PDB file of C-alpha atoms and ligand atoms in Angstrom:
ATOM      1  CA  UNK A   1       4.860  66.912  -8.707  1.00  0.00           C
ATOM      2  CA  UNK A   2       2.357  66.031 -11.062  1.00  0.00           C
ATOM      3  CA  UNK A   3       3.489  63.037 -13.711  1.00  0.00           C
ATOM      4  CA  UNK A   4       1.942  62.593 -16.963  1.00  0.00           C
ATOM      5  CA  UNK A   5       2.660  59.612 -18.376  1.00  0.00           C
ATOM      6  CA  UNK A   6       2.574  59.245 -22.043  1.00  0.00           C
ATOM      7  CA  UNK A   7       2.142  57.138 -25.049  1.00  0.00           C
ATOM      8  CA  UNK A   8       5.775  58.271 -26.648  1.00  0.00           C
ATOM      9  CA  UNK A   9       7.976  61.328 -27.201  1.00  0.00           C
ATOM     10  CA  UNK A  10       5.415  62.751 -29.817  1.00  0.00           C
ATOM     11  CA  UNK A  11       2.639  63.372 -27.415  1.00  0.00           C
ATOM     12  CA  UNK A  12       4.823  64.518 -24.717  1.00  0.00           C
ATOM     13  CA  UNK A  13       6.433  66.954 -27.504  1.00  0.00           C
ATOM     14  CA  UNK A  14       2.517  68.049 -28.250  1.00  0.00           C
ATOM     15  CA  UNK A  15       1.740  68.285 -24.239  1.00  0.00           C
ATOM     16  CA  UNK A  16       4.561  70.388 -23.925  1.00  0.00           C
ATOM     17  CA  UNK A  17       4.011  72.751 -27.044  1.00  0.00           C
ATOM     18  CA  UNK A  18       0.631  73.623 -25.948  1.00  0.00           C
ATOM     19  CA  UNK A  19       1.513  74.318 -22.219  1.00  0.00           C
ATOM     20  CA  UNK A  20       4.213  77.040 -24.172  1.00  0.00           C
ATOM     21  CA  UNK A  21       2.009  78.194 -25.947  1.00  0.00           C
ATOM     22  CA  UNK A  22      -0.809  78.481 -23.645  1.00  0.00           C
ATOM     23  CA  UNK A  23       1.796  80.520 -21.396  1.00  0.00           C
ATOM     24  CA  UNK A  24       3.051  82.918 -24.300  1.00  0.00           C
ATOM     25  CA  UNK A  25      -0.791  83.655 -25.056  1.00  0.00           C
ATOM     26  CA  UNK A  26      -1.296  84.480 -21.864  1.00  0.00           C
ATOM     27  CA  UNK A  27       1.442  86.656 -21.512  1.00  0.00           C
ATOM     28  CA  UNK A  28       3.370  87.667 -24.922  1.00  0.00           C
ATOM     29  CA  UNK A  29       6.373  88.950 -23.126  1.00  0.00           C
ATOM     30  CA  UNK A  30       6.323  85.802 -21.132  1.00  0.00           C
ATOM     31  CA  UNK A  31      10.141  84.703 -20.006  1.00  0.00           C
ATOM     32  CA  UNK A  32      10.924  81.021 -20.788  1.00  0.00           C
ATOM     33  CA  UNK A  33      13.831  79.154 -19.675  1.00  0.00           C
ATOM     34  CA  UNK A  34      14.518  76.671 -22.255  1.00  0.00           C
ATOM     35  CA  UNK A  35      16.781  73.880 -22.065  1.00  0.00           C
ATOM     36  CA  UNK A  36      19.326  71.436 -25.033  1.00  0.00           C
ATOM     37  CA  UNK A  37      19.755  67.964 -25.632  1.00  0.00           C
ATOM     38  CA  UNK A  38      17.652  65.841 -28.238  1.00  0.00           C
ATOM     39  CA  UNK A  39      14.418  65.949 -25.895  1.00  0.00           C
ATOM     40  CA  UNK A  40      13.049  69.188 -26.535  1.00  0.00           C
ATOM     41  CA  UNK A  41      13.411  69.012 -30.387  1.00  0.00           C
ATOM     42  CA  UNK A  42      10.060  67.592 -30.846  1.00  0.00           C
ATOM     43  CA  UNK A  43       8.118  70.521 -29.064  1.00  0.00           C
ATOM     44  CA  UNK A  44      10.485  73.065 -30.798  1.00  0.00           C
ATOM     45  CA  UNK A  45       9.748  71.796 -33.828  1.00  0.00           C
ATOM     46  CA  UNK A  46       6.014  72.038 -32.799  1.00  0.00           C
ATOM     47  CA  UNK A  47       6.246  75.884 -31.264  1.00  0.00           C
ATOM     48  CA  UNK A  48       8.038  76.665 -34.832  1.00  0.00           C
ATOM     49  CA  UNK A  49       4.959  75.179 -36.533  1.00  0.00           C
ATOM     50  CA  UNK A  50       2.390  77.554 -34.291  1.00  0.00           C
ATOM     51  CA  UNK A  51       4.114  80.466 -34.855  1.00  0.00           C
ATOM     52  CA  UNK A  52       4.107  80.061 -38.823  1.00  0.00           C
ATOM     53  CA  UNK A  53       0.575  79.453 -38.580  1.00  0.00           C
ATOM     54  CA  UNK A  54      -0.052  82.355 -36.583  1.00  0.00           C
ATOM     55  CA  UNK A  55      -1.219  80.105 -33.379  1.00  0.00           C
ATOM     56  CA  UNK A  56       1.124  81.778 -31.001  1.00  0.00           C
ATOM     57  CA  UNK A  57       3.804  84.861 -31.573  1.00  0.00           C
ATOM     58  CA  UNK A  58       7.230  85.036 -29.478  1.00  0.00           C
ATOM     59  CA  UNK A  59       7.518  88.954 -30.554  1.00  0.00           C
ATOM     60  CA  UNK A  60       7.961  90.270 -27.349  1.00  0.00           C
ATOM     61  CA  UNK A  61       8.954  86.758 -25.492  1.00  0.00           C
ATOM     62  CA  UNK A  62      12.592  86.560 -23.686  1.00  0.00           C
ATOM     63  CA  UNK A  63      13.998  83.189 -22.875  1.00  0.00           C
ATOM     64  CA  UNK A  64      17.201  82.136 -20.771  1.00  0.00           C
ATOM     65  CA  UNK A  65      18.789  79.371 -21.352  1.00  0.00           C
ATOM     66  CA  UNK A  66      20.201  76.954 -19.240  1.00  0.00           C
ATOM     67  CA  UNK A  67      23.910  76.261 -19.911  1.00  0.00           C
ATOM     68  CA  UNK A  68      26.291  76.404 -22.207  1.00  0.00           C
ATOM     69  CA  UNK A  69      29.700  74.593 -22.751  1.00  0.00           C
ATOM     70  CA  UNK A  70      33.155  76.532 -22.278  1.00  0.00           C
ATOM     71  CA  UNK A  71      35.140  77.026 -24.685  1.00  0.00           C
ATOM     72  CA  UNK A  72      33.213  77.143 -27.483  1.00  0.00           C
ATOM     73  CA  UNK A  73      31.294  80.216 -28.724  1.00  0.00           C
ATOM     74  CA  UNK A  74      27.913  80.637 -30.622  1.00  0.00           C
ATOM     75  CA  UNK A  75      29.079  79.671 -34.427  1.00  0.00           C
ATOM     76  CA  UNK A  76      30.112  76.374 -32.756  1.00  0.00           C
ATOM     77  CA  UNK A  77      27.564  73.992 -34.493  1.00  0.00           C
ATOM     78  CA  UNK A  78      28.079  72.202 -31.006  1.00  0.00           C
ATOM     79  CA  UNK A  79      27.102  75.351 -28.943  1.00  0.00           C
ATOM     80  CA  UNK A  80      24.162  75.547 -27.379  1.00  0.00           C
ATOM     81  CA  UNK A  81      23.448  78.643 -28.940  1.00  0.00           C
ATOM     82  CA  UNK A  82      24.012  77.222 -32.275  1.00  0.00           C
ATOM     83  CA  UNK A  83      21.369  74.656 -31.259  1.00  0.00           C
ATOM     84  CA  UNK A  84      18.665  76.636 -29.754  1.00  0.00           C
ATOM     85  CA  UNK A  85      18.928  79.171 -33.531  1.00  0.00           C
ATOM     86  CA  UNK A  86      19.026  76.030 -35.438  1.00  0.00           C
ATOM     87  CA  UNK A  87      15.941  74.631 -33.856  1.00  0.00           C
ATOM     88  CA  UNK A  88      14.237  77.324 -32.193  1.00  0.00           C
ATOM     89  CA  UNK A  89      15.364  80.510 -32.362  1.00  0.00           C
ATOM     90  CA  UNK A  90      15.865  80.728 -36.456  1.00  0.00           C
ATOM     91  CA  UNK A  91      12.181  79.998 -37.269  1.00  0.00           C
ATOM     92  CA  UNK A  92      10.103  82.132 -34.688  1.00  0.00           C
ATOM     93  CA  UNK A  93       9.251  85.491 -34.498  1.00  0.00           C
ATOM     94  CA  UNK A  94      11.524  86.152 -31.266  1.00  0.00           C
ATOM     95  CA  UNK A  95      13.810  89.196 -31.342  1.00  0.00           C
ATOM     96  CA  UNK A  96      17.859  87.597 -31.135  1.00  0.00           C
ATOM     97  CA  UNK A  97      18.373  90.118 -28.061  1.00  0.00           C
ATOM     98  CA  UNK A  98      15.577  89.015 -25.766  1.00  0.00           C
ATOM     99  CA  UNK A  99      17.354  85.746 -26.540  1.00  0.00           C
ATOM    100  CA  UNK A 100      19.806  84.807 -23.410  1.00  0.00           C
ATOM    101  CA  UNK A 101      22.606  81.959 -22.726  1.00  0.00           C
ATOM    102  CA  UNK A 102      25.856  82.160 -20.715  1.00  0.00           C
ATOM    103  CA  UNK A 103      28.218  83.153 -23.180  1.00  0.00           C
ATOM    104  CA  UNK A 104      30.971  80.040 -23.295  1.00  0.00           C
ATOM    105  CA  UNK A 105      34.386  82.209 -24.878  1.00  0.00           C
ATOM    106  CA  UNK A 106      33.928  84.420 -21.629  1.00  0.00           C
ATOM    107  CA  UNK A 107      37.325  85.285 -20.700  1.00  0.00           C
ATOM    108  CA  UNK A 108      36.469  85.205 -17.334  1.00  0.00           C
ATOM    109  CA  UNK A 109      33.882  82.533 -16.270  1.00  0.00           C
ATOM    110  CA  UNK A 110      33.001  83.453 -12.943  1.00  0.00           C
ATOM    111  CA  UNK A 111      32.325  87.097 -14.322  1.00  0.00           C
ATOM    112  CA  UNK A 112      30.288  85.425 -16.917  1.00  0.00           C
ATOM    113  CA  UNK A 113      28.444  83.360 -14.153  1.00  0.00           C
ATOM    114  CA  UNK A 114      27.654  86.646 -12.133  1.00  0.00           C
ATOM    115  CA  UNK A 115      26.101  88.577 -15.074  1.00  0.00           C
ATOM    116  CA  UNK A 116      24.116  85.580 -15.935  1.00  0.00           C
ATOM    117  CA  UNK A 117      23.517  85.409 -12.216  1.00  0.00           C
ATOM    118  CA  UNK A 118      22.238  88.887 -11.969  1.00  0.00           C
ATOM    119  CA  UNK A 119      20.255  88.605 -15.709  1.00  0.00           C
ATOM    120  CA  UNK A 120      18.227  85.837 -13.806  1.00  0.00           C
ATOM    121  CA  UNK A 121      17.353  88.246 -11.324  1.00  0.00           C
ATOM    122  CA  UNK A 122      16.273  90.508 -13.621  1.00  0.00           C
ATOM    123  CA  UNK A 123      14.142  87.660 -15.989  1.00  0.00           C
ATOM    124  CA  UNK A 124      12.975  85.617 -13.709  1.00  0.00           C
ATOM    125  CA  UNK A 125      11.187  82.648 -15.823  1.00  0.00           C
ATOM    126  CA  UNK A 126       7.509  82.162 -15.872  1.00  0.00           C
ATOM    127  CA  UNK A 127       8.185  78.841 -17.021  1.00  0.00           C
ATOM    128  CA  UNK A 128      11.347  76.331 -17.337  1.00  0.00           C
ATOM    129  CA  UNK A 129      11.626  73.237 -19.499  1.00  0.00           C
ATOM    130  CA  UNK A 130      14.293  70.781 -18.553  1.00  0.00           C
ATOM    131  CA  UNK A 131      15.454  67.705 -19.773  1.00  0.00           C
ATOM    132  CA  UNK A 132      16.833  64.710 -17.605  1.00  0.00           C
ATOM    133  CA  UNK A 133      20.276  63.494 -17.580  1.00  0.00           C
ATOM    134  CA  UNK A 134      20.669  60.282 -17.381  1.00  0.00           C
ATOM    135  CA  UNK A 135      22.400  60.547 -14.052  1.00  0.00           C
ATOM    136  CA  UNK A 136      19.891  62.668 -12.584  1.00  0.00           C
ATOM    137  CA  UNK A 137      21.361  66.298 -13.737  1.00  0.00           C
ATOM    138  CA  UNK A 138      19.242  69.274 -15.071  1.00  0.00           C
ATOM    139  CA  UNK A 139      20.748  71.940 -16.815  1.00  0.00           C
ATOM    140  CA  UNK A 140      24.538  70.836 -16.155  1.00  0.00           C
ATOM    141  CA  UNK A 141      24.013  70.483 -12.656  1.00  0.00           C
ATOM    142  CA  UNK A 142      25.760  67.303 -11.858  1.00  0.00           C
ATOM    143  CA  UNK A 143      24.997  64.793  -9.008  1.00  0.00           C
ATOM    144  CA  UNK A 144      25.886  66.384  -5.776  1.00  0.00           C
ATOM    145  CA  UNK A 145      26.107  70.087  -6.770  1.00  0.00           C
ATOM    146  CA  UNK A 146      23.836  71.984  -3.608  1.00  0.00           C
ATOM    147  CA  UNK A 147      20.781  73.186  -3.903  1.00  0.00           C
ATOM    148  CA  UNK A 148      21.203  76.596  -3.206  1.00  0.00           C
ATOM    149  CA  UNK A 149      23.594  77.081  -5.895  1.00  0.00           C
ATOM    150  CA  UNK A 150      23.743  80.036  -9.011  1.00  0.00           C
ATOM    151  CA  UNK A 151      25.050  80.196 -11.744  1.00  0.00           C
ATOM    152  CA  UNK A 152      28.326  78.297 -11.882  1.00  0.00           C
ATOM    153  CA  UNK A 153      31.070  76.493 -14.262  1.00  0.00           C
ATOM    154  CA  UNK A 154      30.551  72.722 -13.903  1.00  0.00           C
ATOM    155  CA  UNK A 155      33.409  70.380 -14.390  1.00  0.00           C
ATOM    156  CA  UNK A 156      31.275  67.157 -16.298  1.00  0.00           C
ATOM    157  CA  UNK A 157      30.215  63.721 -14.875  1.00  0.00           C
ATOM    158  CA  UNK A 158      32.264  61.219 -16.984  1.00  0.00           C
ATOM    159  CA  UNK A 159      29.092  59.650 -17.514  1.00  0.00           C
ATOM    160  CA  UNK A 160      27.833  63.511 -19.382  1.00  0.00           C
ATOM    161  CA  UNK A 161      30.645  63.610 -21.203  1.00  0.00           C
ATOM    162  CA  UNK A 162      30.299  59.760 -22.729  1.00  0.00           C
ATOM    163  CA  UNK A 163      25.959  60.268 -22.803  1.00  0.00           C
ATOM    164  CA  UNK A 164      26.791  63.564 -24.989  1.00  0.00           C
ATOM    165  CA  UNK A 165      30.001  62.108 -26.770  1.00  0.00           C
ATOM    166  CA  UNK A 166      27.317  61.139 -29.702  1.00  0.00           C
ATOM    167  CA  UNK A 167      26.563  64.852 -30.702  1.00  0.00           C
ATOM    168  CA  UNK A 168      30.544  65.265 -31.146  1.00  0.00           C
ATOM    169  CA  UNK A 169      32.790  63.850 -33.873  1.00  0.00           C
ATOM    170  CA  UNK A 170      34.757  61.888 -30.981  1.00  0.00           C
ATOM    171  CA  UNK A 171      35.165  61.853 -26.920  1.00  0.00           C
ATOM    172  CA  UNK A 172      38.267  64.164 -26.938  1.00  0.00           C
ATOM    173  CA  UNK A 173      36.457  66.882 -28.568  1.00  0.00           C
ATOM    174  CA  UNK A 174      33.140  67.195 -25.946  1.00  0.00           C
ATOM    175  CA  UNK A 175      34.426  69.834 -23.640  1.00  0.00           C
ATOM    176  CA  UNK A 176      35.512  69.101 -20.563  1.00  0.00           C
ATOM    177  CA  UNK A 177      33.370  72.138 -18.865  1.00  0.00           C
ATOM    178  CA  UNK A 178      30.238  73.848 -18.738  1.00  0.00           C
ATOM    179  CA  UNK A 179      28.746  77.436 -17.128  1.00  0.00           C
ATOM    180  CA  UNK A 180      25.064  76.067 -15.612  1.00  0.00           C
ATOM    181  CA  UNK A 181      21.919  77.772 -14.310  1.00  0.00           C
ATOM    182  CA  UNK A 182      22.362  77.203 -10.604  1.00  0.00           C
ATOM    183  CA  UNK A 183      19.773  74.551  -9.036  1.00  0.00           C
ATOM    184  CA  UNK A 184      17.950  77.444  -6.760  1.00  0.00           C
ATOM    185  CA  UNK A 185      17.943  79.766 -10.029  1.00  0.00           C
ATOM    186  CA  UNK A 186      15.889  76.762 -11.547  1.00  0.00           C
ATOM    187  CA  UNK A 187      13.677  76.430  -8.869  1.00  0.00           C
ATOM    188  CA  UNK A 188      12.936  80.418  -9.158  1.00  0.00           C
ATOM    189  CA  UNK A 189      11.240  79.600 -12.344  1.00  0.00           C
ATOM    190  CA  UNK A 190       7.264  79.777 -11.279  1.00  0.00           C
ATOM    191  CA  UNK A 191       6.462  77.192 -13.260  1.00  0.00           C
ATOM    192  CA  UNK A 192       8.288  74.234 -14.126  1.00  0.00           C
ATOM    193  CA  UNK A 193       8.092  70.994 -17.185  1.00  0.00           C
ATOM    194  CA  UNK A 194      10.326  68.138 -17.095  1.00  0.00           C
ATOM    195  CA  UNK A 195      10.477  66.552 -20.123  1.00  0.00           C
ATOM    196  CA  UNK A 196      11.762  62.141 -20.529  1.00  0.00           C
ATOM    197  CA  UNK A 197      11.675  59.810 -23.037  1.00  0.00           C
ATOM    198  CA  UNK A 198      13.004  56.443 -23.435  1.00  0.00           C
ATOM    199  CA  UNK A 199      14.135  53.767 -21.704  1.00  0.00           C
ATOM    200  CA  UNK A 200      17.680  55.369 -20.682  1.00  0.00           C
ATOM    201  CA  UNK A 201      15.511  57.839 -18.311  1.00  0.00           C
ATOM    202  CA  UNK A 202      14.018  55.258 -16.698  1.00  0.00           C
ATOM    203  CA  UNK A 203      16.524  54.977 -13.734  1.00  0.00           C
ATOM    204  CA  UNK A 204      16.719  58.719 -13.364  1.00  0.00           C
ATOM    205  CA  UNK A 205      13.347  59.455 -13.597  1.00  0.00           C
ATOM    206  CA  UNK A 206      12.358  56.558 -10.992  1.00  0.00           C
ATOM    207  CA  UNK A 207      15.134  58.495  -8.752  1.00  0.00           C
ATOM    208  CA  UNK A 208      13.674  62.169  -9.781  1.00  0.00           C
ATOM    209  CA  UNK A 209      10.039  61.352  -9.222  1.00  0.00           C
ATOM    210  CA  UNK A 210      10.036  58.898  -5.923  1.00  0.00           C
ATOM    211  CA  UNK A 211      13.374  59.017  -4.507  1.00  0.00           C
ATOM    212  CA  UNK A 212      14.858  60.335  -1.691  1.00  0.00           C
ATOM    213  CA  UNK A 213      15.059  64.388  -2.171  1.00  0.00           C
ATOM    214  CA  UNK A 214      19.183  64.508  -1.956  1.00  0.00           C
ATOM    215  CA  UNK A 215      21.607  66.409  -4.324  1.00  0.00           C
ATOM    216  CA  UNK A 216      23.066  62.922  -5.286  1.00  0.00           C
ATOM    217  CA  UNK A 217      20.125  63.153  -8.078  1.00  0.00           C
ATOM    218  CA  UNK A 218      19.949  66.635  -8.367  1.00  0.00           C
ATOM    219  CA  UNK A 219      16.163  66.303 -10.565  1.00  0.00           C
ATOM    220  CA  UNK A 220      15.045  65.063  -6.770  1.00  0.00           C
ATOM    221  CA  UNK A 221      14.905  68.702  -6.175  1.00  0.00           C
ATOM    222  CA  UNK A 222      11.922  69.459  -8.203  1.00  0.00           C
ATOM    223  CA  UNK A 223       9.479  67.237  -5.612  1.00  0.00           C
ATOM    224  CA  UNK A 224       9.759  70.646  -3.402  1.00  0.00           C
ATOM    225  CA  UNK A 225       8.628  72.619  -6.272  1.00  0.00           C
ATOM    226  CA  UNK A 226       4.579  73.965  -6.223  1.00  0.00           C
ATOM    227  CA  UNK A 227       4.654  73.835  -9.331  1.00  0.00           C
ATOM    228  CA  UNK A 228       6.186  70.789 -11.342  1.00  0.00           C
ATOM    229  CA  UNK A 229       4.788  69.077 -14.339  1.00  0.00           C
ATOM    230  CA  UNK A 230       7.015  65.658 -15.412  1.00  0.00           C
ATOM    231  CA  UNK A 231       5.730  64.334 -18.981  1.00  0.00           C
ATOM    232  CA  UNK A 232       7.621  61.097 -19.766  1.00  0.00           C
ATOM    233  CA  UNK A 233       6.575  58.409 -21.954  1.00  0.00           C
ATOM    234  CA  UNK A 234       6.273  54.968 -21.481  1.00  0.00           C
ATOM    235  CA  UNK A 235       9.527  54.048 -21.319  1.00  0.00           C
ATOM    236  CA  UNK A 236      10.879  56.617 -19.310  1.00  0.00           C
ATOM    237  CA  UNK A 237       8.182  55.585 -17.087  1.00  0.00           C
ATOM    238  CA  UNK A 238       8.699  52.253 -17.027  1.00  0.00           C
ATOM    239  CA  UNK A 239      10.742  52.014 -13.597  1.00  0.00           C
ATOM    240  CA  UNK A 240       8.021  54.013 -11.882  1.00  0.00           C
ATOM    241  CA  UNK A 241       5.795  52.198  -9.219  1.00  0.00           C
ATOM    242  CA  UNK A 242       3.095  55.016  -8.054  1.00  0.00           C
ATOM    243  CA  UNK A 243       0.056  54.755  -9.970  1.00  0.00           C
ATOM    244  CA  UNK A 244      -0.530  57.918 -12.034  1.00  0.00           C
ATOM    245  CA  UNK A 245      -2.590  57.830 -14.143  1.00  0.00           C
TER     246      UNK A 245
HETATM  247  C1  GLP B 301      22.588  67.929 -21.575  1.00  0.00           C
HETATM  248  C2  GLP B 301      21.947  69.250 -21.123  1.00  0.00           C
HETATM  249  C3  GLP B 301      20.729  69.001 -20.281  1.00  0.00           C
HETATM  250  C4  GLP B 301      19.859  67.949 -20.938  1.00  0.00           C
HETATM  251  C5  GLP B 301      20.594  66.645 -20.994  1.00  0.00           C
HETATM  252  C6  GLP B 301      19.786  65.502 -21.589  1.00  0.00           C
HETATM  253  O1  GLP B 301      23.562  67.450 -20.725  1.00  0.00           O
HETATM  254  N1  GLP B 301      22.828  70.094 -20.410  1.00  0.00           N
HETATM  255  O2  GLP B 301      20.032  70.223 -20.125  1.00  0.00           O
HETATM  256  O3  GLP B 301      18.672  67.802 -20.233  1.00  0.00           O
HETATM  257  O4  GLP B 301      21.730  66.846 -21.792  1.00  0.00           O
HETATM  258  O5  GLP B 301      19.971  65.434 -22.965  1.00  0.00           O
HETATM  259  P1  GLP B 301      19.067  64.621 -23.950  1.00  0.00           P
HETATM  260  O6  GLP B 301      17.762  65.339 -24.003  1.00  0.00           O
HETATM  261  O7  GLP B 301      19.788  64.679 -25.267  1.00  0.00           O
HETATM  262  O8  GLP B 301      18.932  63.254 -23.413  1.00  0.00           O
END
């Protein structure tokens, strides 16, 4: 793994943007796995700025999404696909049907999970961003789901459902479950960026970055990766004891 440590969330937002960028330059048609939660907004916000200013185009990129919650469906304003249009999708260039995310009113699930499964297959990512739960998941895989799993509904860690309680109008209304990207479909991804900041990471990125590799903190996974880049900031740092810088 290589760990950048940061002044704060702004420069890891910048870090990230560029290494996006860089990627979609490289390769306009580039597939990016992109991930929710209030970590990313920063270098969303940034990749929305670069593409009005004509830095960087996402014309002919596809992305796949991590996860999405059950039960609700993309008008939800707490659907993840209401989140990635709000603060991605909406103000870049990218065409709506190279955009991909398990689809959460599904009437089957494990259907849903197997064309998502197979869609993976077929788009495997050049890059994935992730985020870090603060119990060690990525994507919704919670502590102790295996490594070699797919694409897969998720019942939620109490602790997931309290940590994203605050993006709902109360507790009763988060929902309950979740269809994932599968750990090993996330490690498919050639190149990966793990994204932390503040001091609520700490623990979990501590247990990502130096623990034991063991699906009781499913981020652990990444140390096998060739090709993992963790930005965190000082805070989500602060627990760390190797010395990288
Ligand atoms: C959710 C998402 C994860 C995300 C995590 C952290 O549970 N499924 O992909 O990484 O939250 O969210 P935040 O960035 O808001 O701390």
């Amino acid at each position: 793994m290589k760990v950048l440590i940061v002044k704060d969330y702004e420069q890891m937002s910048r870090i990230a943007a560029d290494i996006i960028a860089d990627i979609v330059r490289r390769n306009p048609s580039a597939v990016l796995g992109l991930a929710t939660g209030s970590t990313p907004v920063g270098m969303y916000k940034l990749l929305s700025q670069f593409v009005e200013e004509k830095k960087a185009s996402f014309k002919k990129v596809r992305t796949v999404n991590l996860d999405e919650y059950v039960g609700l469906g993309a008008e939800h304003e707490q659907s993840f696909a209401h989140f990635m249009r709000t603060h991605l999708f909406d103000s870049v260039d990218v065409a709506p049907n190279n955009t991909h995310i398990p689809n959460g009113l599904a009437d089957d699930p494990q259907s849903e999970c197997d064309r998502y499964h197979r869609l993976l297959q077929q788009l495997p990512q050049d890059v994935q961003v992730l985020g870090l739960g603060s119990n060690g998941h990525i994507g919704f895989n919670e502590p102790d789901t295996p490594f070699d799993s797919t694409t897969h509904t998720v019942r939620l860690a109490e602790s997931t459902v309290r940590d994203n309680a605050r993006f709902f109008a109360s507790r009763e209304e988060v929902p309950q479950t979740a269809i994932t990207m599968g750990i090993s479909e996330i490690m498919n991804a050639r190149k990966i960026i793990v994204l932390a900041s503040g001091k609520i990471k700490a623990q979990a990125v501590r247990a990502m970055v130096e623990g034991e590799v063991t699906p009781a903190c499913p981020a652990s996974v990444l140390q096998n990766h060739a090709d993992c880049t963790v930005i965190v900031d000082e805070d989500a740092a602060s627990l760390l004891t190797g010395n990288y810088r």
